[in-house]
Amino acid sequence: MIKYIFKRIVSLIPVMLGVAFIVFTLLYLTPGDPARIVMGEQATEEALHEFREKEGLNDPFFVQFGNYVVKAVTKGDIGRSYMTRRPVFDEIMSAFPATLKLAVSCVIAAVLFGIPIGILSAIKQNSFFDNITRFLAIVGLSMPVFWQGLLLILLFSVKLRWFPSSGFDSWATLVLPTLTLACNPLAVITRMTRSSMLEVVRQDYIRTARSKGQIERIVIWRHALGNALIPIVTVVGLQFGTLLAGAVLTESIFSIPGVGRLMVEAIKMRDYPMVQGGVLFIAITFSLVNLLVDLLYAYVDPRIRAQYK
Amino acid sequence: KDTLTIANIYDARSLDPIVQNEVAASGAICHINETLIDLDDEGNPIPLLAEEFEQIDPTTYRFVLRKGVKFHNGDPFTAADVLYSIERAKSPLGSAIKQYPEIIESVVAEDDYTVVIKIKYPFTPFWGTMAHTSLAVVNQRAVEEKGDMYPMNPVGTGPFTMKEWVKNDKLVLERFEEYWGDKPAYKTLVMRSVPESVNRTIELETGAVDIAYLIPTADVSRVKDNKDLNVISAYQHSTCFMGFNTAKEPWNDPRVREAVKLALDINGARHAVFRGTGETPVSLVPKTIKYSDQSATMPKRDVERAKQLLAEAGVKLPLKAQIWSNAYKPRVDLAQIFQAQLKEVGIEIEAKVLEWGAYLDGLKLGDHDMYILGWTISSVDPDGIMSGIVHSGGGSNYAKFHDEEIDALIDKGKTMPDGPEREALYMDLQKRLNEQNPYLYLYAEETFYGVKNEVENFIPSARGYHNLAGVSFK
Amino acid sequence: MTQMDDKKFILDIQDLTIHYVVESGTVHAVENLNLSLGYGENLGFVGETGAGKTTAALGIMRLVPDPPGKVIGGKIIFEGEDLLSKTESQMRAIRGGKISMIFQDPMTSLNPVITVDKQIAEMVLLHNDVTEQQALERAVEMLEMVGIKKERARDFPHQFSGGMKQRVVIAIALACNPALLIADEPTTALDVTIQAQVLELMKELRRKINTSLIMITHDLGIVAEMCDKVAIMYAGKVVEYASTEALFNRPAHPYTEGLFNSIPDLTEDEDELKVIKGLMPDPTDIPSGCSFHPRCPYAVETCSQEVPEMVEIEPGHFVACPVWGKKLLKDSAATEVK
Amino acid sequence: MSLTGQPIVEVKNLKKYFHTKRGMLHAVDDVSFSILKGETLGLVGESGCGKSTLGRAMIRLLEATSGEVKFWGEDILKLSSSRMKEMRKKIQIVFQDPYSCLNPRLSVSELISEPLLVNKVFSNSADRIKKVKDLMDTVGLAQRLVNAYPHELDGGRRQRVGIARSLALSPEFIVLDEPVSALDVCIQAQVLNLLNNLQKEFGYTYVFISHNLSVVKHVSDRIAVMYLGSMVELTDYRSIFKDPLHPYTQALLSAIPIAKMDVDRSKRIILEGDVPSPIEPPAGCRFAGRCRYRQERCSIETPELRQIDPGRWVACHYAKELKETV
Amino acid sequence: MSVQSSVKVKSEAGLLGIWKRLCKSPLAMFGLFIVGLLIFFAITADFVAPYRYDQQSLMDAFQAPSKEHFFGTDEFGRDIFSRIIYGSRISLQVGLIAVSISVIFGGFLGAVAGYYGGRIDNIIMRCMDILLAIPSILLAIAIAASLGPGLYNMMVAVGISSTPQYARIIRGSVLSLRDQEFVEAAKAVGSSDSRIILKHIIPNCLAPIIVQCTLGVASAILTAAGLSFIGLGIQPPIPEWGAMLSGGREYIRDYAYMTIFPGLAIMITILALNFLGDGLRDVLDPKLRR
Ligand SMILES: Nc1ncnc2c1ncn2[C@@H]1O[C@H](COP(=O)(O)OP(=O)(O)OP(=O)(O)O)[C@@H](O)[C@H]1O
Ligand SMILES: Nc1ncnc2c1ncn2[C@@H]1O[C@H](COP(=O)(O)OP(=O)(O)OP(=O)(O)O)[C@@H](O)[C@H]1O
Ligand SMILES: [Mg+2]
Ligand SMILES: [Mg+2]
Ligand code: NI
């Protein structure tokens, strides 16, 4: 197992190099001069030049990329933000808690509701309840989050005044963003649970369990869910990974100081080190969540456990 | 009540005075670090950390420092701190604000409480420079101790000390009990950043904040109608204008520029976009700034005359052109209205909205026809805007405007001591500019601050950032 | 079939009808099925794919998937009581306890995420008043009985080969000494040598535990080896029912005969197989009268109109064919010519 | 049919290994034999013993690891791809699963005419259609099915389509990879009769792969028994059933349940244990672990497939001795 | 003993069969209807819309929905109804072109990776992993920022960022088809690689691709709207729904209809596409057919 984890982490290296390269290329192709944006319209030409020199922006592309990689690998230094002059890592870490909190609360909400609803929907296939949840799940997938967020603010902050519309300090501030953001994962998880359960309850071993005289509740929760969990874990992981990358739109609507907003700001401000570091960080987080999901597979399914040895 | 909560649109990017040159940062820093002097509403220097100051000769200034001032970490404030702060601002670290300390030739401490500053050449707006937050005094020991973490833990002599900073969410400041001056009436200052304008109003209405900056015009009447709330409006030292690319056919012809001016109903457009608030400027120099020429008038819209002028200039219609702008909504809206209005004279406009970085880059390359941009004056003097965008060597002269006589006037105005003579020069300058129309002045934005009734003494400043130390509750 | 004394039989199925209602129509999976099984008897249940063997077995277990399956009518008398009128919880006590079932495919009948000992213990726990520990001990015992070493008790199903999995399935089925064991093609998915192992094991265990057995298969060889009685099923109905000896030596239904002829004989050489023409009827659209008549070489006009009754042609040998006599005559004529 | 015809296919030292995560999988390990013109060679063995792999490697649907396969004396494993395409007309295959071997998107006529089309046998489509109809007649498919899609057909008919496809190019040699395993007994019998009749009529040479011994016996002239990638016995069909020599063959035969009452089942040999893994198999006789007669030598020395009697090949060190005892 | 079903629908494959089964699902039909309407609007916007999308009338700004303006007017007095109708053109284009880009790139890469396997597969899929590791909205933002805003750049951005998904799906189906016996059977009769891919593999993985496409169009429209919402989308006055929503959000409290209608338009479109996609999935998936 340890060896497997190690192997997976090693295999991240080329992917991360690729990610860094793509981001570098994109930024290189992006119009907009960081010096000018950072230093403002009123900066002198000389000052701009000095800035570019200092940040190595005048070097050829591959030299820049090489320097970056060498520094990152040898010193673990992914640069300083142009805007704040602080280490990129510190900056990300100051935005990450908010994103993490939001992601966790969304995933918890989505899992807590999605899985039971999905199961119920599957065991009562084609019932009224099933049809309604299926319908609502698609509706949940179809709502643009930014619109939903606005409407929620309109309803809960303006009309009812139940929850604050922005900020990020108390649990109350978490409610609306979670409500907005959890909709999509909830729908996805419900659908996945349903289809995966439907697949599993048709399996022979479920029939075997029933033929033992086992009561239905245990058949469903122990025999069926245990086996249906793999695809569910996958989507939960995927959703979590996506949420950890920052929910740009939700964060900006609810003024949440998260990674997504940080990244968008950084892109707009051409804060190259910030963008590079941020994307790398997100990619690593994403990959680590994937690894975690794969390890969870092994926990859930002994057949997969065997493969990791 | 001992907590004042305000909602601003952005958060400070850094609390290190020399890292950033932006309003939000200044608005936070000015509570923590102080400059030697401040400016009053007329732009005249008033004492702050310097008790006395004088101009010894055209390039030498002497400041006598206040005694008994303490930094938040307990260190006494002396001339050494001033030297350190200015040197630090001039070092490569301060490249983002380089244009301010650049003028300074040398700083000398005559004794522990006297500082003499020499500048490179006579520079009339120098007081403004000294009042800029980038030259605020920092504590050497704190800067060196904190290192990378300094911007998160700034130490100054100001009325507030740093307590907590959740980036992009809120900055919490606490009253500095050993402050040398009048201590604030409340204990805690919370500065939140709420980018969605609708949310700022909502937060104000729900009582979560006491002052909301930059209330959207759509919400002004709502806040006004709320019996618990009040709206305070202010103008800033800024002008928004539409520039022509005067290096490009046919915009190099002043008649074409005038035709465009006549074809537009700028006032009406401004009314629509800002819902009647604000003003349409008649000069490039904002009226809050000295020597602004308010005598000019905005001509009435005259489509026929515009067509005639275009014909005189030999422009083949329909003329295709682009108006560029960044994604700031009022500007985009204006561009769209102009698009409709210019269609009537046969100019077919494509409105091109660019993201800020790409926008500046594009302007630099100069493929544009017309562009909408604003200019905020940081040192309260007309020179800044003139040198910046009118002078042919100006770094932001995206209109590529070039007029030898005007250039000469600007160079001269820069070094002239204040007085009627200087005023006359700037009046002349503005008149000449208005004849050539390289820029059409679009709007001076009126900014609105939503304030709870119980909040007293909130006086917005035209600088765009506001010192809240004097605010009190009823 | 004439009505017989319930007491003689452990299981007596009367007019059982099970349908599947699906999009394309109603599948008449089991139609008016009559069948009985004495105590300790060993019944082979033979028929082609889709004849309704599994469905009938599931019907006995009351496990027909609903929807789409529907038990339309009939009675399933087990030890004197009708299973179809039992409540679900009464039924749960019978399932596994008194009747247990071995399913067709050992690869998929075991829960892949639960260790095998727990899967056996689950069965023990459900029907006996024991602690979990005791149940697990019993599970290990059962495993050893079916020839799996106890060290492997904590393994997961995927760690076993097909034959071993089938042994585990058998262990589960026999864990509570059921009175009736239904084995649904227990060896079809296995290789011949493994199949031989499993069949041998089943014979041995049956000797020990002495349950009644219903062996579902389409392999007449297995029937010959394992069973006392045989029921031949065609399109949802039993068409012939007899002792194995009688059926193999004197097949009476044309379908049974065709079935025998279709199997290449290992012990003799034949050049051409005598095949039954045509195909199994579409289960949603079963021919009227005798459902075999379109394929029957001896069919007469009445075959397409009247549903044939089960007739006892010799003691204990029932056949549902009105023309069996004629056919038999022909048969004997043929032998004479030889 | 005599056993002294011309060898149409000669397989020499054919090996096919697969790289798997757990090591090299010896699916077919050093197999040599020849097939005579017009005969049917039955290939039996348990699941996973490499029957299909051998069948596919023989006709180069899989690239063999080493060895040669001579078709009329020409090594087809070394042919260029264009020559191989020519050769494919002579060599065909029918697959096990009639459900997955037909492209569900193509109609019966498209399916049957595909070989004609890709090999450009007919230049005009009318001829092609005629040929398709002829083929359908040959395999006993009603003409009305010409536009049907595979899912509308039952297994037997699908298998007939598969057979028609492989007959389209008039091959000489056909590999039948379990053509009836997925079919019910009655339909199986129909297809077996069809294959038999076709062989009689056109003189095809078959390799008939199956794990059902009674079926193999029914159709084959000679039978080869495979165990774990290697061939353990190759004999004419009568003798293999009368007196099998290899211990594995003996066990295999005795394991078959016979649908008759009056057979003696007492001599059944029940093998212990399971088929071992073909991954990195140990040296020596592969059957040694389960063999009743195993000696020390068996797990050291790999037995060759040797001719014991004329036409009887056995891969067992003690074949002669066993023969005596039987 | 019971009523026998007399008619039997035999034909299940082929377009007709698909159509028939699709007809049985009311939600899928609803989806199809809305999509049809959308296409109709997109084509005939010039005739159907009561006003032009950029026709301003500052006097008529902020009018609530009425007979003249079904959905009211915006801050320039432009008719929101007309703008939404014109907007369908944009959304449809964004959806279709973005999806075409990802299908073409993703399909090609996925098919090559799946069919040839081995090292090629490895290289292609690692590249896709890299793209996948960058969150798609971020990638879209970065691409939009680097190419500059605008309709076509946005389509490219959205298209590229969802390429890996298609590559994965197509690789998956090719991989499973490659091992099907009918592919081998085609090889056995001498078919060339290109024939196998074009005639045998592609048609058989069409079903998951079609489904993914309908859903992909939906998510492309959403992503595009999201980009517009944060100001990286389309140039005004082009009536992109997301941009309309973004523009109207300042007025949400007084003139909620300015945000509600474009939002509804997006939602109904996505809903319809999802219904259609789900319906198609049920119809085309042989596993669900049984
Ligand atoms: N869940 C189901 N839904 C619809 N039809 C079904 C279902 N299960 C079985 N059938 C149909 O009922 C008929 C009888 O099926 P059953 O499984 O009982 O046959 P069987 O004799 O066990 O066949 P096999 O030998 O293949 O196991 C078949 O036509 C089958 O297609
Ligand atoms: N493409 C492949 N990659 C890896 N291993 C394979 C591959 N194809 C077959 N094998 C392995 O090679 C061995 C022989 O397989 P093969 O399919 O030839 O057996 P078989 O005798 O035809 O079995 P069956 O009776 O089940 O069809 C098996 O262990 C199988 O798992
Ligand atoms: Mg069955
Ligand atoms: Mg095979
Ligand atoms: Ni009926």
Coordinates of C-alpha atoms in Angstrom, one line a residue, chain E residues 3-4 7 15 18-19 23 50 60 77 92-93 105 110 123 138 141 165 178 200 203 211 220 233 236 259 270:
Chain E
V3 CA -54.6 -11.4 -22.3
Q4 CA -51.8 -12.1 -24.7
V7 CA -48.7 -6.8 -31.3
L15 CA -33.5 5.6 -36.1
I18 CA -35.0 5.1 -31.3
W19 CA -37.5 7.7 -32.2
C23 CA -41.5 9.3 -28.0
P50 CA -40.3 42.1 -32.0
D60 CA -38.2 53.2 -22.1
G77 CA -34.8 50.3 -22.9
L92 CA -26.8 27.6 -29.4
Q93 CA -23.6 28.6 -31.2
F105 CA -10.2 16.9 -30.6
G110 CA -9.6 9.3 -27.6
I123 CA 1.1 9.8 -23.8
L138 CA -9.9 28.2 -14.5
I141 CA -10.8 31.8 -17.7
Q165 CA -13.9 14.4 -20.9
R178 CA -11.8 -3.0 -29.7
H200 CA -17.3 -0.8 -37.0
P203 CA -20.9 3.8 -35.3
V211 CA -25.6 11.5 -25.0
A220 CA -20.9 24.5 -22.4
G233 CA -17.4 36.5 -22.0
P236 CA -21.8 43.9 -25.6
T259 CA -32.3 38.7 -14.1
I270 CA -30.1 23.3 -19.8

